[in-house]
C-alpha cells in the first residue's frame, strides 16, 4: 500500500542547475551514468505499468516545444523541453528542459528539477543501455557524427557502459570537434578528428548520429555502412527531421522505444506502417532477441521517451533524499484548514506567515 507523509508532501524538493552540477561532482559523472542505466532498465522491465502516449508537441517555424508525461500509478512525471536549432546563432541553447516528479495518491509534486543537463545524461545513458543489447560484442571503436551539446555525454556513456576506447568524430563545424576533443582530453579515450562523414565511419563498430537541423537530411547512406555495425540514430526526433537514408533502414533490424511516437518522429517516419520494428522493452525483458548474429546490421531509432525522463527524475529524487539537506520550494499553500484557501488572503493570516517566515 502506497502511504502518504503529509509533512514531506508539503515540501517540494528543488534541484537547480548548480545543485545538479554539485550532485555530479559528488557522485562522479561516470558513476551517475551507471546508476541511471540501472534505473532505466528497472523501468523498461515494468513497461506495461506505465501510461504511454506520443508526447504533446507544439511546432513552429523555428523549433518545437514538447511536454512528455507518464505515470506508473505510484508516481507521475512530466518534462518540458524545447528544440530550437537556430538558437545557437543568437547565443542560446538548442535544447533546454525542466521536469516534475509527483505523488499520484495525493497529486502533490515531490520535486522540481532542471533537466537540460539531466536530459543529456538520460539520452546518453539510454543510448548506451540499448547498445548493450544491440552492438557488436567487444566493440571498441565508435564514430560520432555531430559534435554539439550531446556529443561528450554520448561518448562518455559508451565508454562507461560498453568499454569504447577509440572515438572518431566529425562535424561540419571544426570548432565543435575541437570543443569535443578538448572536453574529453582526460577521459582515457583516443579521439580522432575526421574530415567527412565517409571518413569518420571507417572501422567503426558503432555509429552515433546526432545532428540538430530540423529537416529531412541524409547523414548516413546505405553504401557508407557495412554489415555487422550498430547505428545509434538519435538526431531524427521530430516530424520532418531525419538522418538516415531509407535504403539503410530497409537493410537493418530497427529497434525503437515506443513505436507510435517513433513512427511520427523517428527516422522510420520515411517508411510506411508495414515496416516491422521491435520495441526495446521486449529485448531488455528477454522476449525478443537484439543482436543475434555477427553480420547483423542494427539500428536504434531513438527519439527520447517519457519513461526515460521518469527514470531520471526518480533516480535524482532518490539521490537527494539521501542528502542531509536539499533545497525546498514553497510551491504549495499549507493552510491549517485545507478548505480555507481564501483565508490566506486576510491581513491577520499574512502577518502570521511573515512572522513565521522571519
Coordinates of C-alpha atoms in Angstrom, one line a residue:
X1 CA 0.0 0.0 0.0
X2 CA 1.4 3.4 -1.0
X3 CA 1.3 5.7 2.0
X4 CA 1.5 9.4 2.1
X5 CA 3.5 11.5 4.6
X6 CA 1.7 14.9 4.7
X7 CA 4.7 16.6 6.2
X8 CA 7.0 15.6 3.4
X9 CA 4.5 16.4 0.7
X10 CA 4.3 20.0 1.8
X11 CA 8.0 20.4 0.9
X12 CA 8.8 20.3 -2.8
X13 CA 12.4 19.4 -3.5
X14 CA 14.2 21.7 -5.9
X15 CA 17.2 20.7 -8.0
X16 CA 18.8 23.8 -9.6
X17 CA 21.5 23.7 -12.3
X18 CA 24.0 24.4 -9.5
X19 CA 22.6 21.5 -7.4
X20 CA 22.8 19.1 -10.4
X21 CA 26.4 20.1 -11.0
X22 CA 27.2 19.6 -7.3
X23 CA 25.5 16.2 -7.4
X24 CA 27.5 15.1 -10.4
X25 CA 30.7 16.3 -8.8
X26 CA 29.9 14.5 -5.6
X27 CA 29.0 11.2 -7.2
X28 CA 31.1 11.4 -10.4
X29 CA 29.6 11.6 -13.9
X30 CA 30.6 8.0 -14.7
X31 CA 29.0 6.6 -11.6
X32 CA 25.9 8.7 -12.2
X33 CA 25.6 7.2 -15.7
X34 CA 26.0 3.7 -14.3
X35 CA 23.3 4.3 -11.7
X36 CA 21.0 5.9 -14.3
X37 CA 21.2 2.9 -16.6
X38 CA 20.1 0.7 -13.7
X39 CA 17.0 2.8 -13.1
X40 CA 16.3 2.8 -16.9
X41 CA 16.4 -1.0 -17.1
X42 CA 14.2 -1.3 -14.0
X43 CA 11.5 0.8 -15.6
X44 CA 11.8 -0.8 -19.0
X45 CA 11.2 -4.1 -17.3
X46 CA 8.0 -2.6 -15.8
X47 CA 6.9 -1.3 -19.3
X48 CA 3.2 -2.3 -19.1
X49 CA 2.7 -0.5 -15.8
X50 CA 3.3 2.9 -17.4
X51 CA 0.9 5.3 -19.1
X52 CA 2.2 5.7 -22.7
X53 CA 1.4 8.2 -25.4
X54 CA 3.2 10.2 -28.1
X55 CA 4.4 13.4 -26.5
X56 CA 2.5 16.7 -27.0
X57 CA 4.4 18.8 -29.4
X58 CA 3.8 22.5 -30.4
X59 CA 5.7 23.1 -33.6
X60 CA 6.7 26.4 -35.0
X61 CA 8.9 27.6 -37.9
X62 CA 12.0 27.8 -35.7
X63 CA 11.5 24.8 -33.4
X64 CA 9.3 22.8 -31.1
X65 CA 8.1 22.9 -27.5
X66 CA 7.1 19.5 -26.0
X67 CA 5.5 18.0 -22.9
X68 CA 6.4 14.4 -22.0
X69 CA 4.2 12.9 -19.3
X70 CA 3.9 9.4 -17.9
X71 CA 3.0 7.5 -14.7
X72 CA 3.4 4.1 -13.1
X73 CA 0.3 4.7 -10.9
X74 CA 2.5 5.4 -7.9
X75 CA 4.4 8.5 -9.3
X76 CA 3.8 10.8 -12.2
X77 CA 6.3 12.8 -14.1
X78 CA 6.5 15.3 -16.9
X79 CA 9.2 17.1 -18.8
X80 CA 9.0 20.4 -20.6
X81 CA 11.6 20.5 -23.4
X82 CA 12.3 22.6 -26.4
X83 CA 14.3 22.0 -29.6
X84 CA 15.3 25.2 -31.5
X85 CA 18.4 24.6 -33.7
X86 CA 18.6 28.3 -34.7
X87 CA 19.1 29.3 -31.1
X88 CA 22.9 28.9 -31.2
X89 CA 23.1 31.7 -33.8
X90 CA 21.9 34.1 -31.1
X91 CA 23.8 32.7 -28.2
X92 CA 21.1 30.4 -26.8
X93 CA 21.0 26.7 -26.4
X94 CA 19.2 24.4 -28.8
X95 CA 17.6 22.3 -26.0
X96 CA 16.5 23.4 -22.5
X97 CA 14.3 21.4 -20.1
X98 CA 12.9 21.1 -16.6
X99 CA 10.8 18.3 -15.1
X100 CA 8.5 17.5 -12.2
X101 CA 8.0 14.2 -10.2
X102 CA 4.7 13.9 -8.3
X103 CA 2.9 11.6 -5.9
X104 CA -0.1 10.0 -7.6
X105 CA -2.1 9.3 -4.5
X106 CA -2.2 12.9 -3.4
X107 CA -1.4 14.7 -6.6
X108 CA 1.3 16.7 -4.8
X109 CA 4.6 17.4 -6.6
X110 CA 7.6 15.9 -4.9
X111 CA 10.4 17.5 -6.9
X112 CA 11.1 20.2 -9.5
X113 CA 14.4 19.7 -11.3
X114 CA 16.5 21.2 -14.0
X115 CA 16.6 18.8 -16.9
X116 CA 18.8 20.4 -19.5
X117 CA 21.8 18.6 -18.1
X118 CA 19.7 15.6 -16.9
X119 CA 18.2 15.1 -20.4
X120 CA 21.7 15.0 -21.9
X121 CA 22.7 12.3 -19.3
X122 CA 19.5 10.3 -19.7
X123 CA 19.7 10.3 -23.5
X124 CA 23.3 9.2 -23.3
X125 CA 22.5 6.5 -20.7
X126 CA 19.6 5.3 -22.9
X127 CA 21.7 5.0 -26.0
X128 CA 24.4 3.0 -24.2
X129 CA 21.8 0.8 -22.5
X130 CA 20.2 0.0 -25.8
X131 CA 23.7 -0.7 -27.3
X132 CA 24.3 -3.3 -24.6
X133 CA 21.8 -5.4 -26.4
X134 CA 22.4 -4.4 -30.0
X135 CA 26.0 -3.5 -30.5
X136 CA 28.7 -6.0 -31.6
X137 CA 30.3 -7.8 -28.7
X138 CA 33.6 -6.3 -27.5
X139 CA 33.1 -3.2 -29.7
X140 CA 35.9 -0.7 -29.1
X141 CA 35.6 2.0 -31.8
X142 CA 32.7 4.4 -32.1
X143 CA 32.0 7.1 -34.8
X144 CA 30.3 10.3 -33.6
X145 CA 28.6 12.4 -36.3
X146 CA 27.6 15.7 -34.8
X147 CA 29.7 17.3 -32.0
X148 CA 27.1 19.5 -30.4
X149 CA 25.9 19.6 -26.8
X150 CA 25.1 15.9 -26.7
X151 CA 28.3 14.5 -28.1
X152 CA 30.5 14.3 -25.0
X153 CA 27.7 12.7 -22.9
X154 CA 27.2 10.1 -25.6
X155 CA 30.8 9.3 -25.9
X156 CA 31.3 9.1 -22.1
X157 CA 28.3 6.8 -21.7
X158 CA 29.6 4.4 -24.3
X159 CA 33.0 4.3 -22.7
X160 CA 31.5 3.6 -19.3
X161 CA 28.8 1.1 -20.3
X162 CA 30.4 -0.6 -23.3
X163 CA 34.1 0.0 -22.9
X164 CA 34.6 2.0 -26.0
X165 CA 38.2 3.4 -26.1
X166 CA 38.6 4.9 -29.6
X167 CA 36.2 7.6 -30.9
X168 CA 36.2 9.0 -34.4
X169 CA 34.4 12.4 -34.6
X170 CA 33.1 14.6 -37.4
X171 CA 31.1 17.8 -37.5
X172 CA 30.7 20.3 -40.3
X173 CA 31.9 22.9 -37.8
X174 CA 35.5 22.2 -36.9
X175 CA 35.3 24.3 -33.7
X176 CA 32.7 21.9 -32.5
X177 CA 35.1 19.0 -33.0
X178 CA 37.8 20.8 -31.2
X179 CA 35.5 21.5 -28.3
X180 CA 34.6 17.9 -28.0
X181 CA 38.2 16.8 -28.2
X182 CA 39.2 19.2 -25.5
X183 CA 36.4 18.3 -23.2
X184 CA 37.3 14.6 -23.4
X185 CA 41.0 15.1 -23.3
X186 CA 41.5 13.4 -19.8
X187 CA 39.0 10.6 -20.2
X188 CA 41.4 7.9 -21.4
X189 CA 40.0 8.0 -24.9
X190 CA 41.7 8.1 -28.3
X191 CA 39.9 10.9 -30.1
X192 CA 40.4 11.1 -33.9
X193 CA 39.2 14.1 -35.8
X194 CA 37.8 13.3 -39.3
X195 CA 37.1 15.5 -42.4
X196 CA 33.9 13.9 -43.6
X197 CA 31.1 11.6 -42.7
X198 CA 32.5 9.0 -45.1
X199 CA 35.8 9.1 -43.3
X200 CA 34.5 9.0 -39.8
X201 CA 32.6 5.7 -40.2
X202 CA 35.6 3.8 -41.4
X203 CA 36.5 1.0 -39.0
X204 CA 33.7 2.0 -36.5
X205 CA 31.7 -0.8 -35.0
X206 CA 29.2 1.7 -33.5
X207 CA 28.0 4.8 -35.3
X208 CA 26.1 7.6 -33.5
X209 CA 24.3 10.3 -35.5
X210 CA 23.3 13.4 -33.5
X211 CA 22.7 16.4 -35.7
X212 CA 20.5 19.3 -35.0
X213 CA 19.0 20.7 -38.2
X214 CA 15.2 20.4 -38.3
X215 CA 15.0 18.9 -41.8
X216 CA 15.0 15.7 -43.7
X217 CA 18.7 15.2 -44.0
X218 CA 20.7 12.2 -45.2
X219 CA 23.7 11.9 -42.9
X220 CA 24.3 8.2 -43.5
X221 CA 23.6 6.4 -46.8
X222 CA 23.4 2.7 -47.2
X223 CA 26.7 2.5 -49.1
X224 CA 28.6 4.1 -46.2
X225 CA 27.7 1.4 -43.7
X226 CA 29.0 -2.2 -43.6
X227 CA 27.1 -5.2 -42.2
X228 CA 27.7 -6.0 -38.6
X229 CA 27.6 -2.4 -37.4
X230 CA 25.3 -0.9 -34.8
X231 CA 23.8 2.6 -35.5
X232 CA 22.7 4.8 -32.6
X233 CA 20.5 7.3 -34.5
X234 CA 19.3 9.9 -32.1
X235 CA 19.2 13.1 -34.2
X236 CA 15.9 12.4 -36.0
X237 CA 13.5 13.2 -33.3
X238 CA 10.6 15.2 -34.7
X239 CA 8.4 15.2 -37.8
X240 CA 10.3 16.3 -40.8
X241 CA 13.7 15.6 -39.2
X242 CA 15.7 12.5 -40.3
X243 CA 19.3 11.5 -40.6
X244 CA 19.3 8.0 -42.3
X245 CA 18.7 7.1 -45.9
X246 CA 15.6 4.9 -46.3
X247 CA 17.6 2.2 -48.0
X248 CA 19.8 1.9 -44.9
X249 CA 16.8 1.4 -42.7
X250 CA 15.5 -1.3 -45.1
X251 CA 18.7 -3.3 -44.8
X252 CA 18.6 -3.3 -41.0
X253 CA 16.8 -4.6 -38.0
X254 CA 15.4 -1.5 -36.4
X255 CA 14.7 -1.1 -32.7
X256 CA 12.7 1.7 -31.1
X257 CA 11.4 3.0 -27.7
X258 CA 7.6 3.5 -28.2
X259 CA 6.6 2.6 -31.7
X260 CA 3.6 5.1 -32.1
X261 CA 5.9 8.0 -31.2
X262 CA 8.8 6.9 -33.3
X263 CA 6.5 6.5 -36.4
X264 CA 5.8 10.2 -36.1
X265 CA 9.2 11.5 -35.1
X266 CA 12.0 9.0 -35.9
X267 CA 13.9 8.0 -39.0
X268 CA 11.2 5.4 -39.7
X269 CA 8.8 8.2 -40.5
X270 CA 10.2 7.8 -44.0
X271 CA 8.7 4.3 -44.3
X272 CA 5.2 3.0 -44.3
X273 CA 3.5 1.2 -41.4
X274 CA 4.2 -2.2 -42.8
X275 CA 7.9 -1.9 -42.0
X276 CA 8.5 -4.0 -38.9
X277 CA 10.3 -2.6 -35.9
X278 CA 10.9 -4.0 -32.4
X279 CA 10.2 -2.1 -29.2
X280 CA 13.3 -2.3 -26.9
X281 CA 11.4 -3.3 -23.7
X282 CA 10.8 -6.7 -25.4
X283 CA 14.6 -7.1 -25.9
X284 CA 15.5 -6.0 -22.4
X285 CA 12.9 -8.3 -20.9
X286 CA 14.2 -11.2 -23.0
X287 CA 11.0 -11.7 -25.1
X288 CA 12.9 -10.8 -28.4
X289 CA 16.5 -11.0 -29.5
X290 CA 18.6 -8.0 -30.0
X291 CA 21.8 -8.8 -31.8
X292 CA 21.7 -12.4 -32.8
X293 CA 24.5 -12.9 -35.4
X294 CA 27.8 -11.1 -36.2
X295 CA 26.8 -9.7 -39.6
X296 CA 23.5 -8.3 -38.4
X297 CA 23.0 -4.5 -39.0
X298 CA 21.1 -3.0 -36.1
X299 CA 19.7 0.5 -35.7
X300 CA 18.3 2.1 -32.6
X301 CA 16.0 4.8 -33.9
X302 CA 15.9 6.8 -30.6
X303 CA 13.7 9.8 -30.2
X304 CA 13.5 10.0 -26.4
X305 CA 10.5 8.8 -24.4
X306 CA 8.8 9.9 -21.3
X307 CA 9.6 6.8 -19.3
X308 CA 13.3 7.6 -19.6
X309 CA 12.6 11.1 -18.0
X310 CA 10.6 9.3 -15.3
X311 CA 13.6 7.1 -14.6
X312 CA 16.0 10.0 -14.5
X313 CA 13.8 12.1 -12.1
X314 CA 13.1 9.0 -9.9
X315 CA 16.9 8.5 -9.7
X316 CA 17.7 12.1 -8.8
X317 CA 14.9 12.2 -6.2
X318 CA 16.3 9.1 -4.5
X319 CA 19.7 10.6 -4.5
X320 CA 18.7 13.9 -3.0
X321 CA 16.6 12.1 -0.3
X322 CA 19.9 10.6 0.9
X323 CA 21.4 14.0 1.5
X324 CA 21.0 15.6 4.9
X325 CA 19.7 18.8 3.4
X326 CA 18.5 19.9 0.0
X327 CA 16.6 22.9 -1.4
X328 CA 12.9 23.2 -0.7
X329 CA 10.4 25.3 -2.6
X330 CA 7.3 27.0 -1.1
X331 CA 5.4 26.0 -4.1
X332 CA 2.2 24.9 -2.4
X333 CA -0.1 26.5 0.1
X334 CA -0.2 24.9 3.5
X335 CA -3.1 26.5 5.5
X336 CA -4.3 24.9 8.7
X337 CA -7.8 24.3 7.2
X338 CA -7.3 22.8 3.7
X339 CA -10.7 24.1 2.7
X340 CA -10.0 27.7 3.7
X341 CA -7.8 28.9 0.8
X342 CA -9.3 32.4 0.9
X343 CA -8.3 32.8 4.5
X344 CA -4.7 33.1 3.4
X345 CA -5.6 36.5 1.9
X346 CA -6.6 38.0 5.2
X347 CA -4.2 40.6 6.8
X348 CA -4.0 38.6 10.0
X349 CA -3.0 35.4 8.3
X350 CA -0.5 37.2 6.1
X351 CA 1.1 38.8 9.2
X352 CA 1.3 35.4 10.9
X353 CA 3.1 34.0 7.8
X354 CA 5.5 36.9 7.7
X355 CA 6.4 36.4 11.4
X356 CA 6.8 32.7 11.0
X357 CA 8.9 33.2 7.8
X358 CA 11.2 35.7 9.6

